[in-house]
PDB file of C-alpha atoms in Angstrom:
ATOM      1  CA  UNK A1058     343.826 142.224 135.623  1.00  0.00           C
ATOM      2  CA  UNK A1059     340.120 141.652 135.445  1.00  0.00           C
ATOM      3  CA  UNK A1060     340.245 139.444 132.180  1.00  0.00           C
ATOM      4  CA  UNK A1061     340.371 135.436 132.691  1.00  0.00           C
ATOM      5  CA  UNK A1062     343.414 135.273 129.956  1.00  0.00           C
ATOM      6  CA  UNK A1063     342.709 131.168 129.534  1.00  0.00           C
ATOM      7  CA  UNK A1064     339.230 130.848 128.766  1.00  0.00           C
ATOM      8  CA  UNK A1065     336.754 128.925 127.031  1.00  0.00           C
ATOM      9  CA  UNK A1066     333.072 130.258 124.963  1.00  0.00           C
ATOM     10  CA  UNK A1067     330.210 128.696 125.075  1.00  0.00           C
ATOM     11  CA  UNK A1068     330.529 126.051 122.215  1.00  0.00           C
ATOM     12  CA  UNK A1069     327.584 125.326 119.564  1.00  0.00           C
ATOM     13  CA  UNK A1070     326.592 122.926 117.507  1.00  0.00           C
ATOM     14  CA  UNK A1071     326.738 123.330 113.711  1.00  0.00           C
ATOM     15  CA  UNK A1072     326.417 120.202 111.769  1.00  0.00           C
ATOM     16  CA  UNK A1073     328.493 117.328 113.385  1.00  0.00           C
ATOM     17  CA  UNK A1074     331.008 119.809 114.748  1.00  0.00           C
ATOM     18  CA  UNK A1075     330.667 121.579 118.098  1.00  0.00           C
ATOM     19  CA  UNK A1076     332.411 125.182 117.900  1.00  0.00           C
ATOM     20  CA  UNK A1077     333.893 127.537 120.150  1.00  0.00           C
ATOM     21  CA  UNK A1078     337.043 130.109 120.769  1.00  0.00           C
ATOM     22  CA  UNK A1079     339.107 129.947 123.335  1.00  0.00           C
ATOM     23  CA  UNK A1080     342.144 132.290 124.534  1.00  0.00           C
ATOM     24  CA  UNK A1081     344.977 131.542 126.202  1.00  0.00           C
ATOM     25  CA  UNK A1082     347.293 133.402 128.492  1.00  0.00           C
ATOM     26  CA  UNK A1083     349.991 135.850 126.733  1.00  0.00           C
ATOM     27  CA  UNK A1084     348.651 135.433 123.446  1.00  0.00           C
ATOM     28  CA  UNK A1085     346.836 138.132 122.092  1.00  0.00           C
ATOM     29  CA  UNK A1086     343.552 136.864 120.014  1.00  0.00           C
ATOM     30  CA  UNK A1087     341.965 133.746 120.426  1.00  0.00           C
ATOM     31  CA  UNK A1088     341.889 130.291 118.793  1.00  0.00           C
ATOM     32  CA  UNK A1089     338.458 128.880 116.741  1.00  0.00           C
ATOM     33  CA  UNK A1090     338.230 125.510 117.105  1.00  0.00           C
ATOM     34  CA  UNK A1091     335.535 122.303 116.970  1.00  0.00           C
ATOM     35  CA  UNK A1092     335.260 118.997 117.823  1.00  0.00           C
ATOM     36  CA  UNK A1093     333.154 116.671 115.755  1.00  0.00           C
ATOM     37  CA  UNK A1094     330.159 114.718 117.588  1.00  0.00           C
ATOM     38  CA  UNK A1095     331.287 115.778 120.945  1.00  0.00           C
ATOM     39  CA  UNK A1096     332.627 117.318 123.309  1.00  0.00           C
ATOM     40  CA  UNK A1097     334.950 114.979 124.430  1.00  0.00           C
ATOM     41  CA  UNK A1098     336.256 114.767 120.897  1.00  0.00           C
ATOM     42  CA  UNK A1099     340.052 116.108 119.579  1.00  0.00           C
ATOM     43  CA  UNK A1100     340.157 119.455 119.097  1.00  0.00           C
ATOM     44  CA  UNK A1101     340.830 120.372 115.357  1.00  0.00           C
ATOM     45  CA  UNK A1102     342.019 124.357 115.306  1.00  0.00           C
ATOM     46  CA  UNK A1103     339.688 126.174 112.478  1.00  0.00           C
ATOM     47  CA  UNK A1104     341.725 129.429 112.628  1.00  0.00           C
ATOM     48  CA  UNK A1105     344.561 130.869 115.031  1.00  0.00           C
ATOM     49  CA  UNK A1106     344.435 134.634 114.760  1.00  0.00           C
ATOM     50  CA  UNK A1107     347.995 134.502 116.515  1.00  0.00           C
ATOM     51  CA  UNK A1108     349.137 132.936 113.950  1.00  0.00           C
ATOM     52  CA  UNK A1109     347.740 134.870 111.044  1.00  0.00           C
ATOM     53  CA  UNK A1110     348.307 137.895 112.634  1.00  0.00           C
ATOM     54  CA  UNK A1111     351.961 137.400 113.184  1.00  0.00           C
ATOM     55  CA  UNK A1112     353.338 139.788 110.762  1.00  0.00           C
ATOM     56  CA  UNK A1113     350.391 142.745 110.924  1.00  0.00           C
ATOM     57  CA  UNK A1114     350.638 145.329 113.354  1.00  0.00           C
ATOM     58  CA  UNK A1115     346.444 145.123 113.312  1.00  0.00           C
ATOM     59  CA  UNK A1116     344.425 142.386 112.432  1.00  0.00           C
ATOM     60  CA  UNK A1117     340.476 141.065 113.294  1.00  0.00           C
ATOM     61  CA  UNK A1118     338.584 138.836 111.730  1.00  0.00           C
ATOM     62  CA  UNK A1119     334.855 139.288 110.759  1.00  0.00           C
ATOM     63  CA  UNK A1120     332.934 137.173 108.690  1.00  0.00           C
ATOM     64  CA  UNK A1121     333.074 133.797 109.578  1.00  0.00           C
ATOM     65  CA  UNK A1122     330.666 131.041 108.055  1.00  0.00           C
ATOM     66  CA  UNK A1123     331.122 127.399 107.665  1.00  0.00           C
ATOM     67  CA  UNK A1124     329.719 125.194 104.863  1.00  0.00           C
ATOM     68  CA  UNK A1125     326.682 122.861 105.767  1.00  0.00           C
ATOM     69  CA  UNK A1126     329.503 119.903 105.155  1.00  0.00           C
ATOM     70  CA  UNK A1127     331.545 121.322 107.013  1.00  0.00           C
ATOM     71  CA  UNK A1128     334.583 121.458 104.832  1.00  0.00           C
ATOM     72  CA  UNK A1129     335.231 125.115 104.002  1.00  0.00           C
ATOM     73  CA  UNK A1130     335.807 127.902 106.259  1.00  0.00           C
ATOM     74  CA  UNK A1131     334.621 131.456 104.551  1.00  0.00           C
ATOM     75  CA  UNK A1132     336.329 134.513 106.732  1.00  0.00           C
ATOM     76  CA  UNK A1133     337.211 138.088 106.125  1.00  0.00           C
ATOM     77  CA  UNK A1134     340.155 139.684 108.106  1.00  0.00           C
ATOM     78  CA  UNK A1135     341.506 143.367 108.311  1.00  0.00           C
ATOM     79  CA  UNK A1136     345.022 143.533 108.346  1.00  0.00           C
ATOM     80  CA  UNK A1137     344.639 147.792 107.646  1.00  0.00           C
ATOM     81  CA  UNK A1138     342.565 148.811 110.816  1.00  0.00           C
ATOM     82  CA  UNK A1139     340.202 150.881 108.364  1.00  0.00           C
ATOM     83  CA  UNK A1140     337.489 147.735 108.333  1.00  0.00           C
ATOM     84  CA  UNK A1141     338.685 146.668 104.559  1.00  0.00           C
ATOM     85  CA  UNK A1142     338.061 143.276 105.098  1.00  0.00           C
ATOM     86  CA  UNK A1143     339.498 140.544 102.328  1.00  0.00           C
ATOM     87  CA  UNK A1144     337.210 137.702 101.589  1.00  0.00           C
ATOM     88  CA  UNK A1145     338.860 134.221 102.424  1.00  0.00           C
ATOM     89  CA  UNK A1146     337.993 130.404 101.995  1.00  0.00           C
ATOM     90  CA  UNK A1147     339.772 127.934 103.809  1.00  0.00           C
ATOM     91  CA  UNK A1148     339.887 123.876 103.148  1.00  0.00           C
ATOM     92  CA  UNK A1149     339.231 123.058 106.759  1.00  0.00           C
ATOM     93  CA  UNK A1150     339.863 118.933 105.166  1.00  0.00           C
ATOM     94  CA  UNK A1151     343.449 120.473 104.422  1.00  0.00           C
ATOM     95  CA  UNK A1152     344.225 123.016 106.515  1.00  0.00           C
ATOM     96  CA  UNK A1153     345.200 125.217 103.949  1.00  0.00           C
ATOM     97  CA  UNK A1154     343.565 128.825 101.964  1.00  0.00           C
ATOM     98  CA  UNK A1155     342.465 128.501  98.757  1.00  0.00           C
ATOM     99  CA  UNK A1156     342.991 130.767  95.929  1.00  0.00           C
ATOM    100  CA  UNK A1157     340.180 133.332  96.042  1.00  0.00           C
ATOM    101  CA  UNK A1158     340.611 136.847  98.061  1.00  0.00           C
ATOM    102  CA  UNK A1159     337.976 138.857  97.651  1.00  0.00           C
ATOM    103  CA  UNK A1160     338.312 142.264  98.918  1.00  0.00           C
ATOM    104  CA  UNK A1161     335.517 145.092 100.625  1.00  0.00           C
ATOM    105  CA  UNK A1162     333.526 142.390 102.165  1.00  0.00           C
ATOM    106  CA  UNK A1163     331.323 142.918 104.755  1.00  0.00           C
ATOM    107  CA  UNK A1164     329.008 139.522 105.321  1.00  0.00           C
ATOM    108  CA  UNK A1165     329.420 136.176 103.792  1.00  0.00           C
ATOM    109  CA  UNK A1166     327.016 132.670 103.559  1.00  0.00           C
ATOM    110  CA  UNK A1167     327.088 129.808 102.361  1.00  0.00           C
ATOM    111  CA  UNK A1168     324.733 127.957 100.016  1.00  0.00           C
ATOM    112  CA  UNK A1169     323.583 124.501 100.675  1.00  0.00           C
ATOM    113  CA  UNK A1170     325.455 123.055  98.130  1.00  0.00           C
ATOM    114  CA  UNK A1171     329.299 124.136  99.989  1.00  0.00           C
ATOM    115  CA  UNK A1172     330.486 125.135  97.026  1.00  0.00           C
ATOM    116  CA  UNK A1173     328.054 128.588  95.929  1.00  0.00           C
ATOM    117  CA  UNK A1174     329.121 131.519  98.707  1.00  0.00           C
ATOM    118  CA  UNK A1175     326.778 134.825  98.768  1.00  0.00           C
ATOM    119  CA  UNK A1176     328.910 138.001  99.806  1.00  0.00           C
ATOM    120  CA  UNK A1177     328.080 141.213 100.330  1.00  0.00           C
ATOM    121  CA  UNK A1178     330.792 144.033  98.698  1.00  0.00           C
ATOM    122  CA  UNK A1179     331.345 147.102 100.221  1.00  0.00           C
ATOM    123  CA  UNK A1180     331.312 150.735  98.053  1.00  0.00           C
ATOM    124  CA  UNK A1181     334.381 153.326  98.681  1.00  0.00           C
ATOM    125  CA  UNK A1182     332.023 154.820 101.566  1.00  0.00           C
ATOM    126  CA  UNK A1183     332.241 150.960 102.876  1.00  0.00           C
ATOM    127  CA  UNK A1184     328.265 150.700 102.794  1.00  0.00           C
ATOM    128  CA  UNK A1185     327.688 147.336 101.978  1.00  0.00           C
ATOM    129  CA  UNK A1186     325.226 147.889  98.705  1.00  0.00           C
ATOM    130  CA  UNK A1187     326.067 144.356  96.387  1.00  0.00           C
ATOM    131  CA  UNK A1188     325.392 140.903  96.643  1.00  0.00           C
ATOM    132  CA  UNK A1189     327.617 138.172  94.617  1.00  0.00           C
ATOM    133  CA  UNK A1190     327.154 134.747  94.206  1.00  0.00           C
ATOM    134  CA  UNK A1191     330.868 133.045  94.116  1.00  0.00           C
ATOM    135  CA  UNK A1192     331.257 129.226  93.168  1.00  0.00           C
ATOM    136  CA  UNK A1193     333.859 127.933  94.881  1.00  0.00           C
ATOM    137  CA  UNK A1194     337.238 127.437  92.696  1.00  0.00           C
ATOM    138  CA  UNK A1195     335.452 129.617  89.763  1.00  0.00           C
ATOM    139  CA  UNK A1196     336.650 132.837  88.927  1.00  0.00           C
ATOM    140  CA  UNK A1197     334.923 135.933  89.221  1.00  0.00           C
ATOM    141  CA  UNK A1198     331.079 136.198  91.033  1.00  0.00           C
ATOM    142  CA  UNK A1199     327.725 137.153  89.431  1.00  0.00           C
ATOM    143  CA  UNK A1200     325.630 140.111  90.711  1.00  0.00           C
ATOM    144  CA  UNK A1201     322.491 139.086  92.534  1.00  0.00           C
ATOM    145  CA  UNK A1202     321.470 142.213  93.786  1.00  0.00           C
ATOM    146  CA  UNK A1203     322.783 146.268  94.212  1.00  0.00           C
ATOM    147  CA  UNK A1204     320.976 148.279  96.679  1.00  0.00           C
ATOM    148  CA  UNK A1205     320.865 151.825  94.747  1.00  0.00           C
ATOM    149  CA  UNK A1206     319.669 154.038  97.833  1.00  0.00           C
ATOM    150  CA  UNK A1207     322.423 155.248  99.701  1.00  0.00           C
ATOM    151  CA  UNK A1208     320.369 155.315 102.787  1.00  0.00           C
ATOM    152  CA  UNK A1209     320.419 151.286 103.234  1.00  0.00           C
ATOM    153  CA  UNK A1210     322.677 148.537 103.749  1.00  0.00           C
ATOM    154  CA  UNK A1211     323.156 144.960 102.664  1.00  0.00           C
ATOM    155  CA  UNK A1212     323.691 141.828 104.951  1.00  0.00           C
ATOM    156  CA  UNK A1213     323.396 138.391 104.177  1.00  0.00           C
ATOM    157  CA  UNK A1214     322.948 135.266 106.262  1.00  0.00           C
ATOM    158  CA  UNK A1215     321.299 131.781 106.587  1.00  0.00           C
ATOM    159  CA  UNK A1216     318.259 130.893 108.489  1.00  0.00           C
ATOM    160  CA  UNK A1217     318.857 128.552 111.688  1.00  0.00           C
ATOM    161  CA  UNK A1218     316.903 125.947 109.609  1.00  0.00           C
ATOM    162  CA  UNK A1219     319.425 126.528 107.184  1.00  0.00           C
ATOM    163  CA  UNK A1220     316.449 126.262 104.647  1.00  0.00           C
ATOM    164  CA  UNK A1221     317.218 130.007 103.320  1.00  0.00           C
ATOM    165  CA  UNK A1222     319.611 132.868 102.926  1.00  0.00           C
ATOM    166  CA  UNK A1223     317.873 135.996 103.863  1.00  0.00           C
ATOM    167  CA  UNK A1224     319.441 139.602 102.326  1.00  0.00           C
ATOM    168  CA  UNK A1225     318.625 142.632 104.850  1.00  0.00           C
ATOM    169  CA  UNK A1226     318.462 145.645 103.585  1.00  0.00           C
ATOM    170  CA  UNK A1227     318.383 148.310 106.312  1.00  0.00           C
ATOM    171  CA  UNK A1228     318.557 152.198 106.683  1.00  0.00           C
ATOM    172  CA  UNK A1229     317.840 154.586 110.029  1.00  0.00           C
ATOM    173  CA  UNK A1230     314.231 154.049 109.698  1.00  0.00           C
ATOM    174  CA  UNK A1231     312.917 151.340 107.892  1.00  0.00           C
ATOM    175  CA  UNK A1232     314.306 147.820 106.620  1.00  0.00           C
ATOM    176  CA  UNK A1233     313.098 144.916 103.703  1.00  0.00           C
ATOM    177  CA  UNK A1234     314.128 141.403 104.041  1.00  0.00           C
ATOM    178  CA  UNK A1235     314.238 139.240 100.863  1.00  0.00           C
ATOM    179  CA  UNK A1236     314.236 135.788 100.777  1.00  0.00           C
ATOM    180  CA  UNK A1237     316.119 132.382  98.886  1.00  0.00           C
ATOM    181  CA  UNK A1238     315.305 128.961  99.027  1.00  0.00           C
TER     182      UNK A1238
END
């Protein structure tokens, strides 16, 4: 009863798209959407979780990066409730998935080129310990990096310049960032 049910997040700016989720009442998860340039612009819908969740008992969505062009959408989602989350890409130009699913994956970016994705794979224990590098429409990925030490765990991600991808590697007590142009 406490819970605005329509509601709107604080949009940012990526690119020429402004970005933002917003919920509305008696639906369960909430809509991604942007507007290019401005605020005032059409909405175009990114993802609908009601929708894709339609048929799964659970379902959440984690990784969620957009290419610099703004063109492809890269998300996981959990349709298990154990946090085995499949690796998507979505032609935001067509509104439609494309072929790769890429399961036990726990962060995703994007290169500057929009077509090269770095993702991070989970191990059975789901620590994330590998880094791919995924061209988009190719098959298969090539190892970048495996983080041997059981004590530490992967994430990648882009600087706010966008000028890098950093990979984390973090345990309890200590952590190492590396770095990409």
């Amino acid at each position: 009863a406490r819970i605005k049910e329509t509601d709107l997040s604080v949009p940012y700016r990526k690119g020429r798209y402004w970005y933002y989720a917003r919920t509305e009442e008696g639906k369960q998860y909430p809509i991604l959407a942007r507007k290019m340039e401005a605020l005032t612009s059409a909405e175009e819908i990114v993802l609908d979780l009601n929708v894709l969740a339609r048929e799964h008992a659970y379902f959440a969505v984690d990784a969620f990066a957009v290419s610099d062009d703004g063109a492809f959408l890269a998300y996981s989602v959990d349709m298990t409730g154990f946090r085995e989350y499949t690796l998507r890409i979505k032609d935001l130009r067509r509104g439609i998935d494309g072929p790769e699913s890429i399961d036990k994956v726990s962060s995703v970016a994007w290169a500057a080129d929009g077509r090269t994705l770095f993702y991070v794979e989970d191990d059975d224990a789901k620590r994330p310990y590998r880094l791919w590098r995924h061209r988009r429409g190719d098959d298969g990925a090539t190892l970048v990096y495996e983080e041997p030490d059981a004590r530490f765990s992967l994430s990648i991600r882009r600087t706010r310049s966008l000028g890098y991808l950093i990979l984390d590697a973090d345990s309890h007590t200590a952590s190492e960032v590396r770095f990409l142009s």
